Coordinates of C-alpha atoms and ligand atoms in Angstrom, one line a residue:
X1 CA -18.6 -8.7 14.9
X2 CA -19.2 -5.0 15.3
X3 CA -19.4 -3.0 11.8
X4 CA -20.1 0.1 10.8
X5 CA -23.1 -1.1 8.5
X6 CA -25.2 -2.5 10.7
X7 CA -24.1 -0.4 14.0
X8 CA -25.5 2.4 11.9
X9 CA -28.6 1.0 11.0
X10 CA -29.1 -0.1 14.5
X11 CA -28.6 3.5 15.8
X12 CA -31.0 4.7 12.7
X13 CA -33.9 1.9 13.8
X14 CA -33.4 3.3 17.2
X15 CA -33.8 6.7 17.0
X16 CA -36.8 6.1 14.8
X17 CA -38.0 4.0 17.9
X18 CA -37.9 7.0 20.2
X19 CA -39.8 9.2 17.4
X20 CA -36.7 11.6 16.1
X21 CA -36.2 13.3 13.2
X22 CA -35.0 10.5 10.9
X23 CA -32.8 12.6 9.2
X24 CA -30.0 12.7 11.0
X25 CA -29.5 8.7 9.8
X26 CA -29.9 9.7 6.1
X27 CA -27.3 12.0 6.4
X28 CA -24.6 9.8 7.7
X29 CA -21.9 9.1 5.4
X30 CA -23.0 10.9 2.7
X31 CA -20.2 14.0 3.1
X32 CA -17.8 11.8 0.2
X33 CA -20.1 9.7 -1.6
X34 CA -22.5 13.0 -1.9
X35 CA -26.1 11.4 -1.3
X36 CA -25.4 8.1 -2.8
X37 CA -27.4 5.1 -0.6
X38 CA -24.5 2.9 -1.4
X39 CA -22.1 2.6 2.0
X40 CA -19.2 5.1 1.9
X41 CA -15.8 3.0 2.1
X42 CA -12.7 5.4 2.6
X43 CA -9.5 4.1 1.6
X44 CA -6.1 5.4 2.9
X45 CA -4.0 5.6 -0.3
X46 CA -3.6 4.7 -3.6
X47 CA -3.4 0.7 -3.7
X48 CA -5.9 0.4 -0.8
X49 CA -8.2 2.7 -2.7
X50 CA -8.2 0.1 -6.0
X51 CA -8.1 -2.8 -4.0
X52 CA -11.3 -1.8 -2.9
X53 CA -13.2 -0.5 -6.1
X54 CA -12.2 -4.3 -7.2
X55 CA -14.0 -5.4 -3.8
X56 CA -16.4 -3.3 -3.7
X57 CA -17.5 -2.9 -7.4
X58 CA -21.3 -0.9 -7.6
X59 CA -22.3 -1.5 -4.2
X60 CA -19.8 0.6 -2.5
X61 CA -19.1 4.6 -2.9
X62 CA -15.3 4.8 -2.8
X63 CA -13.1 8.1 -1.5
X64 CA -9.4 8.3 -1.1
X65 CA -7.5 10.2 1.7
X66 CA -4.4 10.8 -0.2
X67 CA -4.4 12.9 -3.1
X68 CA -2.3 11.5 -6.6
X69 CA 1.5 12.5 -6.3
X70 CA 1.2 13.2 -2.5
X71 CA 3.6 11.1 -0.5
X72 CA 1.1 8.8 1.6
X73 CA 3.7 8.7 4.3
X74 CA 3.5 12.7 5.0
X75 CA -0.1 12.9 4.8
X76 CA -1.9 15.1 7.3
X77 CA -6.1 15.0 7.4
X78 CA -8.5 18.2 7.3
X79 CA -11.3 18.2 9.6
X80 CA -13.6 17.2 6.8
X81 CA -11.6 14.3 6.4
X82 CA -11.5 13.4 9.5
X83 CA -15.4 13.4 9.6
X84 CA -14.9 11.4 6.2
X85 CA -13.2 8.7 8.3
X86 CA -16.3 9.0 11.1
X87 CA -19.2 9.0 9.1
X88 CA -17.5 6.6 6.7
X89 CA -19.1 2.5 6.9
X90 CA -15.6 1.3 6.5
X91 CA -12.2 3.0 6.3
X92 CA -9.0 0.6 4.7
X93 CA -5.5 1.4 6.1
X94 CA -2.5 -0.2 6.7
X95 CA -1.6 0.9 10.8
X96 CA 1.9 2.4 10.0
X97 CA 1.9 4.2 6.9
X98 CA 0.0 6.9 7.7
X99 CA 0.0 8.1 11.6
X100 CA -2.8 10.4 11.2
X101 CA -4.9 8.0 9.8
X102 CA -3.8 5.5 12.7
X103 CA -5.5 8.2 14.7
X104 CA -8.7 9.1 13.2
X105 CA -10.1 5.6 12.3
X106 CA -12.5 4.2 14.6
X107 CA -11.5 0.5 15.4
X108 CA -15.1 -0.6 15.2
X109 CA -15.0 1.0 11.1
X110 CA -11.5 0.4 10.4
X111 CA -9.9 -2.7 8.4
X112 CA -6.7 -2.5 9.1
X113 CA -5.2 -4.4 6.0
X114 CA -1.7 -5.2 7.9
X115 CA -3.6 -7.1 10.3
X116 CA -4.9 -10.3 7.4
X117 CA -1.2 -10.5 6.1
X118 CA 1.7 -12.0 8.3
X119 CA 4.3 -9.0 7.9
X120 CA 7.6 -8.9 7.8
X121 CA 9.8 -6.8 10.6
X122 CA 10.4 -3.1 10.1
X123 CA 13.7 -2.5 8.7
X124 CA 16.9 -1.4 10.8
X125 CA 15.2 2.2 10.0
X126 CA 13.0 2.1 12.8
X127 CA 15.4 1.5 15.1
X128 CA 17.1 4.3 14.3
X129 CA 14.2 6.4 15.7
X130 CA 13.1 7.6 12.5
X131 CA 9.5 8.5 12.7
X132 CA 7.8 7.7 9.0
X133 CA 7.2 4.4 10.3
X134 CA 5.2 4.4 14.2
X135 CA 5.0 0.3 14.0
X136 CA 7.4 -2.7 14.2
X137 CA 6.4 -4.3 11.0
X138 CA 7.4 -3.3 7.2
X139 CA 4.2 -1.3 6.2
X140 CA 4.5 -2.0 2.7
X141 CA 2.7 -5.4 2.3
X142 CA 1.2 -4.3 -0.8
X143 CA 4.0 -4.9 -2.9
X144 CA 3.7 -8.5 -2.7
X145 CA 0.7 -9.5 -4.6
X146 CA 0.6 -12.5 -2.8
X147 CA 0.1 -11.0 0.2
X148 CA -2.3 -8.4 -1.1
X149 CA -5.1 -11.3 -3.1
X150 CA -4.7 -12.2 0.4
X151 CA -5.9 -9.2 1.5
X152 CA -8.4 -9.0 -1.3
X153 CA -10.2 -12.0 0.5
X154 CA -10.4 -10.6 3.4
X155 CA -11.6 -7.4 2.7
X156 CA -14.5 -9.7 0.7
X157 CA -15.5 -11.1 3.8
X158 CA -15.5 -7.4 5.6
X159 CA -18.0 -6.3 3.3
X160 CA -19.9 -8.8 3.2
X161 CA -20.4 -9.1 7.2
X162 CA -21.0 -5.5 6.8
X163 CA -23.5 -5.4 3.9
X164 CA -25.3 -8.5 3.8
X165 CA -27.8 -7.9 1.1
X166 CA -24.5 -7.8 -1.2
X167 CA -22.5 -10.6 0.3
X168 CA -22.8 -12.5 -2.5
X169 CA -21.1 -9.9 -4.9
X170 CA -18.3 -9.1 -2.5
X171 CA -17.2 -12.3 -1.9
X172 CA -17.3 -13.2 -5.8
X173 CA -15.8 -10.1 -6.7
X174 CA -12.9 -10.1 -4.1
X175 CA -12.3 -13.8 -5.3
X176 CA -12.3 -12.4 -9.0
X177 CA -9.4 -9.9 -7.5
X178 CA -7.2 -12.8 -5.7
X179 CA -7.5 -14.8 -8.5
X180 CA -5.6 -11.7 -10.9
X181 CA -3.6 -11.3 -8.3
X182 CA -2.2 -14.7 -7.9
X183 CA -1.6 -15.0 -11.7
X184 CA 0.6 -11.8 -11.2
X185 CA 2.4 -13.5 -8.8
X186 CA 3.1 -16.3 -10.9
X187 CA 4.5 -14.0 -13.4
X188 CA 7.0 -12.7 -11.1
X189 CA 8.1 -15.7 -9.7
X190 CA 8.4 -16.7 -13.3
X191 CA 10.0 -13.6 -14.4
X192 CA 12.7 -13.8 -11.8
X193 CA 13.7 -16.8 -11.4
X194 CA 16.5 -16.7 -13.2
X195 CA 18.9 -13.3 -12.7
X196 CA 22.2 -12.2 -13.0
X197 CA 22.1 -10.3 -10.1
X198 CA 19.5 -10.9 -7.0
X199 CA 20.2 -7.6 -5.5
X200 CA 17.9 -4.8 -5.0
X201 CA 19.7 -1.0 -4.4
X202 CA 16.9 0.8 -3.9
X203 CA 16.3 4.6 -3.0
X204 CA 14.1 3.5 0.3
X205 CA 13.2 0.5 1.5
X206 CA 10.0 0.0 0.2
X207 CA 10.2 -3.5 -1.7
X208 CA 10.8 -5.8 1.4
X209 CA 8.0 -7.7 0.6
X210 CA 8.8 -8.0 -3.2
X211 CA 12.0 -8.8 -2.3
X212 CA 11.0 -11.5 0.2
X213 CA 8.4 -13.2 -2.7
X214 CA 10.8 -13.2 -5.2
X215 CA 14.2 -13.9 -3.1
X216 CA 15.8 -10.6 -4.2
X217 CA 18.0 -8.6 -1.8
X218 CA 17.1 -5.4 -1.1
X219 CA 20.0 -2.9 0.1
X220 CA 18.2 0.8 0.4
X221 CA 20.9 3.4 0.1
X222 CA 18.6 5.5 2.5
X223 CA 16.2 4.7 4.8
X224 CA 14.4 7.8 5.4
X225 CA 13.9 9.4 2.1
X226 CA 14.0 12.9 3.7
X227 CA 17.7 12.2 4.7
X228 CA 20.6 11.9 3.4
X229 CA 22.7 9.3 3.8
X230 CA 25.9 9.3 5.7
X231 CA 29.3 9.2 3.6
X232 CA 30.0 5.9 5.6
X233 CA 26.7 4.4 4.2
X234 CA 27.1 5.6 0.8
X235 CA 30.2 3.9 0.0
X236 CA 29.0 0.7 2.7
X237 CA 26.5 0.6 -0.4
X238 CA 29.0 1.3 -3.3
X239 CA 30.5 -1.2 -2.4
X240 CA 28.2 -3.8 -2.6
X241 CA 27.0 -2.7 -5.8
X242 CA 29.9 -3.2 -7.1
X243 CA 30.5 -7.1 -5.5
X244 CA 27.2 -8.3 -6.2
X245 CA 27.4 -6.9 -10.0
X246 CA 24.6 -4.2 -9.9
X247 CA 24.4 -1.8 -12.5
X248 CA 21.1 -0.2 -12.1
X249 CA 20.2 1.8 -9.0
X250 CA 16.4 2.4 -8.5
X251 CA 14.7 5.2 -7.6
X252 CA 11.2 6.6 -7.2
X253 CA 8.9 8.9 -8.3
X254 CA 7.9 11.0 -5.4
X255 CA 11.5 10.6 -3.8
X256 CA 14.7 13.1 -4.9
X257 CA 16.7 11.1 -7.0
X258 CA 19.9 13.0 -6.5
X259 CA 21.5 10.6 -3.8
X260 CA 21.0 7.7 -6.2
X261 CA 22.3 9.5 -8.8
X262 CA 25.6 10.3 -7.2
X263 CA 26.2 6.6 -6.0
X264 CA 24.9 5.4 -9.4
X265 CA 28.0 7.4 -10.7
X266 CA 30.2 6.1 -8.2
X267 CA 29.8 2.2 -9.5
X268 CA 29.2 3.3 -13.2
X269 CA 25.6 2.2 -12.5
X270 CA 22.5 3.9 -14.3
X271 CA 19.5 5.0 -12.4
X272 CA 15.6 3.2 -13.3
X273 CA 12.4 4.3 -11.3
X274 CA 10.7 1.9 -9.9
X275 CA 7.1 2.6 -8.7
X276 CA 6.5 1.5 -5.1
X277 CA 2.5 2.7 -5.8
X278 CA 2.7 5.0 -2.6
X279 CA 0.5 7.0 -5.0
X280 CA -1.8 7.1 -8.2
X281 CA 0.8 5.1 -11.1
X282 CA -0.8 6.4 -14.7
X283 CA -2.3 3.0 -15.2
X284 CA -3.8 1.2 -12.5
X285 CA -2.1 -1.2 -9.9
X286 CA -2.0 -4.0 -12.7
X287 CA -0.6 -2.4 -15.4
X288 CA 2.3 -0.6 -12.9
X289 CA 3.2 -4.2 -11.6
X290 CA 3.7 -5.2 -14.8
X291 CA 6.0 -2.4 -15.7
X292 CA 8.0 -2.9 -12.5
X293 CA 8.5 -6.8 -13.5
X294 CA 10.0 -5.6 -16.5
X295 CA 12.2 -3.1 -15.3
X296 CA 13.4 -5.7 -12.8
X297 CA 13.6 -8.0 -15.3
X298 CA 16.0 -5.9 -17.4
X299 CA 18.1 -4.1 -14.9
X300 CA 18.8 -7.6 -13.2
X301 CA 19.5 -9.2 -16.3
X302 CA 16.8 -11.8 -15.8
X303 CA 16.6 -14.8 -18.6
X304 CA 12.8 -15.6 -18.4
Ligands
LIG401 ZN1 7.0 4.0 2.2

C-alpha cells in the first residue's frame, strides 16, 4: 500500500543518498501544521475534520479546508490550499461533496471516506443535472453514525499503515471513536422507534442516510438548496405533509429558510433546524447529534 508517510520518507532517505540539501524533506508538510514533526492530515470539512482529531489524537497535526459557516458544498481552494493538500501525509474527503477537493487530492494521499461505507444512490437530484453533487452516490454518509464508526475504523487502519511507530494509538483510538459511535446509534434507533409520524420534510436532502438507519422518510421540498422549487413541487410536498401528519418542516442553518417557511404555512406546520454538520455545529459532532435526536424526537412525536 502506497502512503504518503512512508513515500515521503522514502523520497527524504533518497535524496540524502545522492548527497542533497536535506532540507527540502524537513520542509514538507509543514505549511498547516507550522513546523510540527507530527504528519500533517488535511480534512475536507467539518465532520471529517473531528473524525480525525478522534483518530488521530497527539500524533497527527490536523487542518481543515472549509472554514465554520461556509457551505462545504460551494467551497473553492486557494493555491496555498491546494499545496496544503500536496504536501499534506493524508487528506480525508468524501469524493462528491466537494469537486475541488475531488481535484486536488492525490490518490496516493487521499482517504476517500465514501469508499469504506456502502452508500446509498444519489437522490433523483442528480438526475436532474444539478451540479452540487459530481457522483452517483448520496455524499452525505456521515449522518449515519453507523456508517461513520465504520469509517472511524478504517481511517485507524490508514494511519496506522501510514505511521507505524503509532499504530498502536491509532487503532485503539479509532476503536475508542466506533465504539461512541455505535452507542449513539443505539440511542437513535432507540429514540425513534416509536413515532407518530416517520416522515422527514426536509429543506435538502441531506439525511438519506439517517433516514435509511432509522427507517424515516425523507421528502426534501428542494433538492438544490440554491433553487427554488417549482409551484408543482411545493404543493406535490404540501400535500404529503399533510397525509402523513407532519407538522414540523426542517430546515438548516446555512440554507435560506424562506421556501420552508412558506410551505410550513401552507400545512399549518412550524419550522425546526436541523443541523446536517456540513459545517462547525457550536458543540462538537456528539453533542449536535444529540440535539438533532431530540428535535426529531419531538417534532415526530416519538414515545421513547
Ligand atoms: Zn449537502
Amino acid at each position: 500500500m502506497m502512503s504518503g508517510f512512508s513515500r515521503s520518507h522514502a523520497i527524504c532517505l533518497l535524496a540524502g543518498a545522492a548527497l542533497l540539501t536535506t532540507a527540502a524533506c524537513g520542509s514538507s508538510g509543514e505549511t498547516a501544521a507550522q513546523g510540527s514533526t507530527k504528519p500533517h492530515v488535511v480534512a475536507a470539512f467539518y465532520p471529517l475534520q473531528w473524525l480525525t482529531e478522534q483518530v488521530g489524537g497527539s500524533d497527527v497535526a490536523v487542518t481543515v479546508l472549509t472554514a465554520p459557516g461556509v457551505e462545504p458544498h460551494d467551497l473553492e481552494l486557494g493555491i496555498k490550499q491546494v499545496t496544503e493538500i500536496q504536501d499534506a501525509a493524508l487528506t480525508v474527503y468524501i469524493k462528491g461533496v466537494q469537486p475541488a477537493v475531488d481535484d486536488a487530492v492525490d490518490q496516493d494521499t487521499g482517504f476517500d471516506a465514501a469508499t469504506a461505507v456502502a452508500t446509498l444512490p444519489a437522490g433523483d437530484h442528480a438526475e436532474e443535472g444539478e451540479e452540487e453533487h459530481t457522483v452517483s452516490y448520496d455524499p452525505h454518509i456521515w449522518l449515519d453514525p453507523a456508517r461513520l464508526a465504520t469509517v472511524a475504523t478504517k481511517l485507524g487502519e490508514r494511519l496506522a499503515a501510514a505511521d507505524p511507530a503509532h499504530a498502536q494509538a491509532f487503532k485503539d483510538r479509532a476503536a475508542k471513536t466506533a465504539d461512541a459511535l455505535g452507542a449513539l446509534d443505539r440511542e437513535f434507533a432507540a429514540g425513534l422507534a416509536t413515532c407518530r409520524t416517520k416522515t422527514l420534510v426536509t429543506a435538502h436532502e441531506a439525511f438519506g442516510y439517517l433516514a435509511d438507519r432509522y427507517k424515516l422518510k425523507q421528502v426534501g421540498i428542494t433538492l438544490d438548496p440554491e433553487q427554488e422549487p417549482s409551484p408543482a413541487r411545493l404543493s406535490e410536498v404540501g400535500k404529503l405533509a399533510r397525509t402523513e401528519g407532519v407538522t414540523t418542516i426542517f430546515t438548516e442553518a446555512l440554507v435560506n429558510p424562506k421556501v420552508a417557511e412558506v410551505l410550513a404555512d401552507q400545512v399549518g406546520a412550524k419550522t425546526t433546524v436541523l443541523n446536517p454538520l456540513e459545517s462547525k455545529p457550536s458543540g462538537d459532532y456528539m453533542s449536535a447529534m444529540r440535539d438533532n435526536l431530540k428535535t426529531l424526537q419531538t417534532a415526530l412525536g416519538c414515545t421513547a
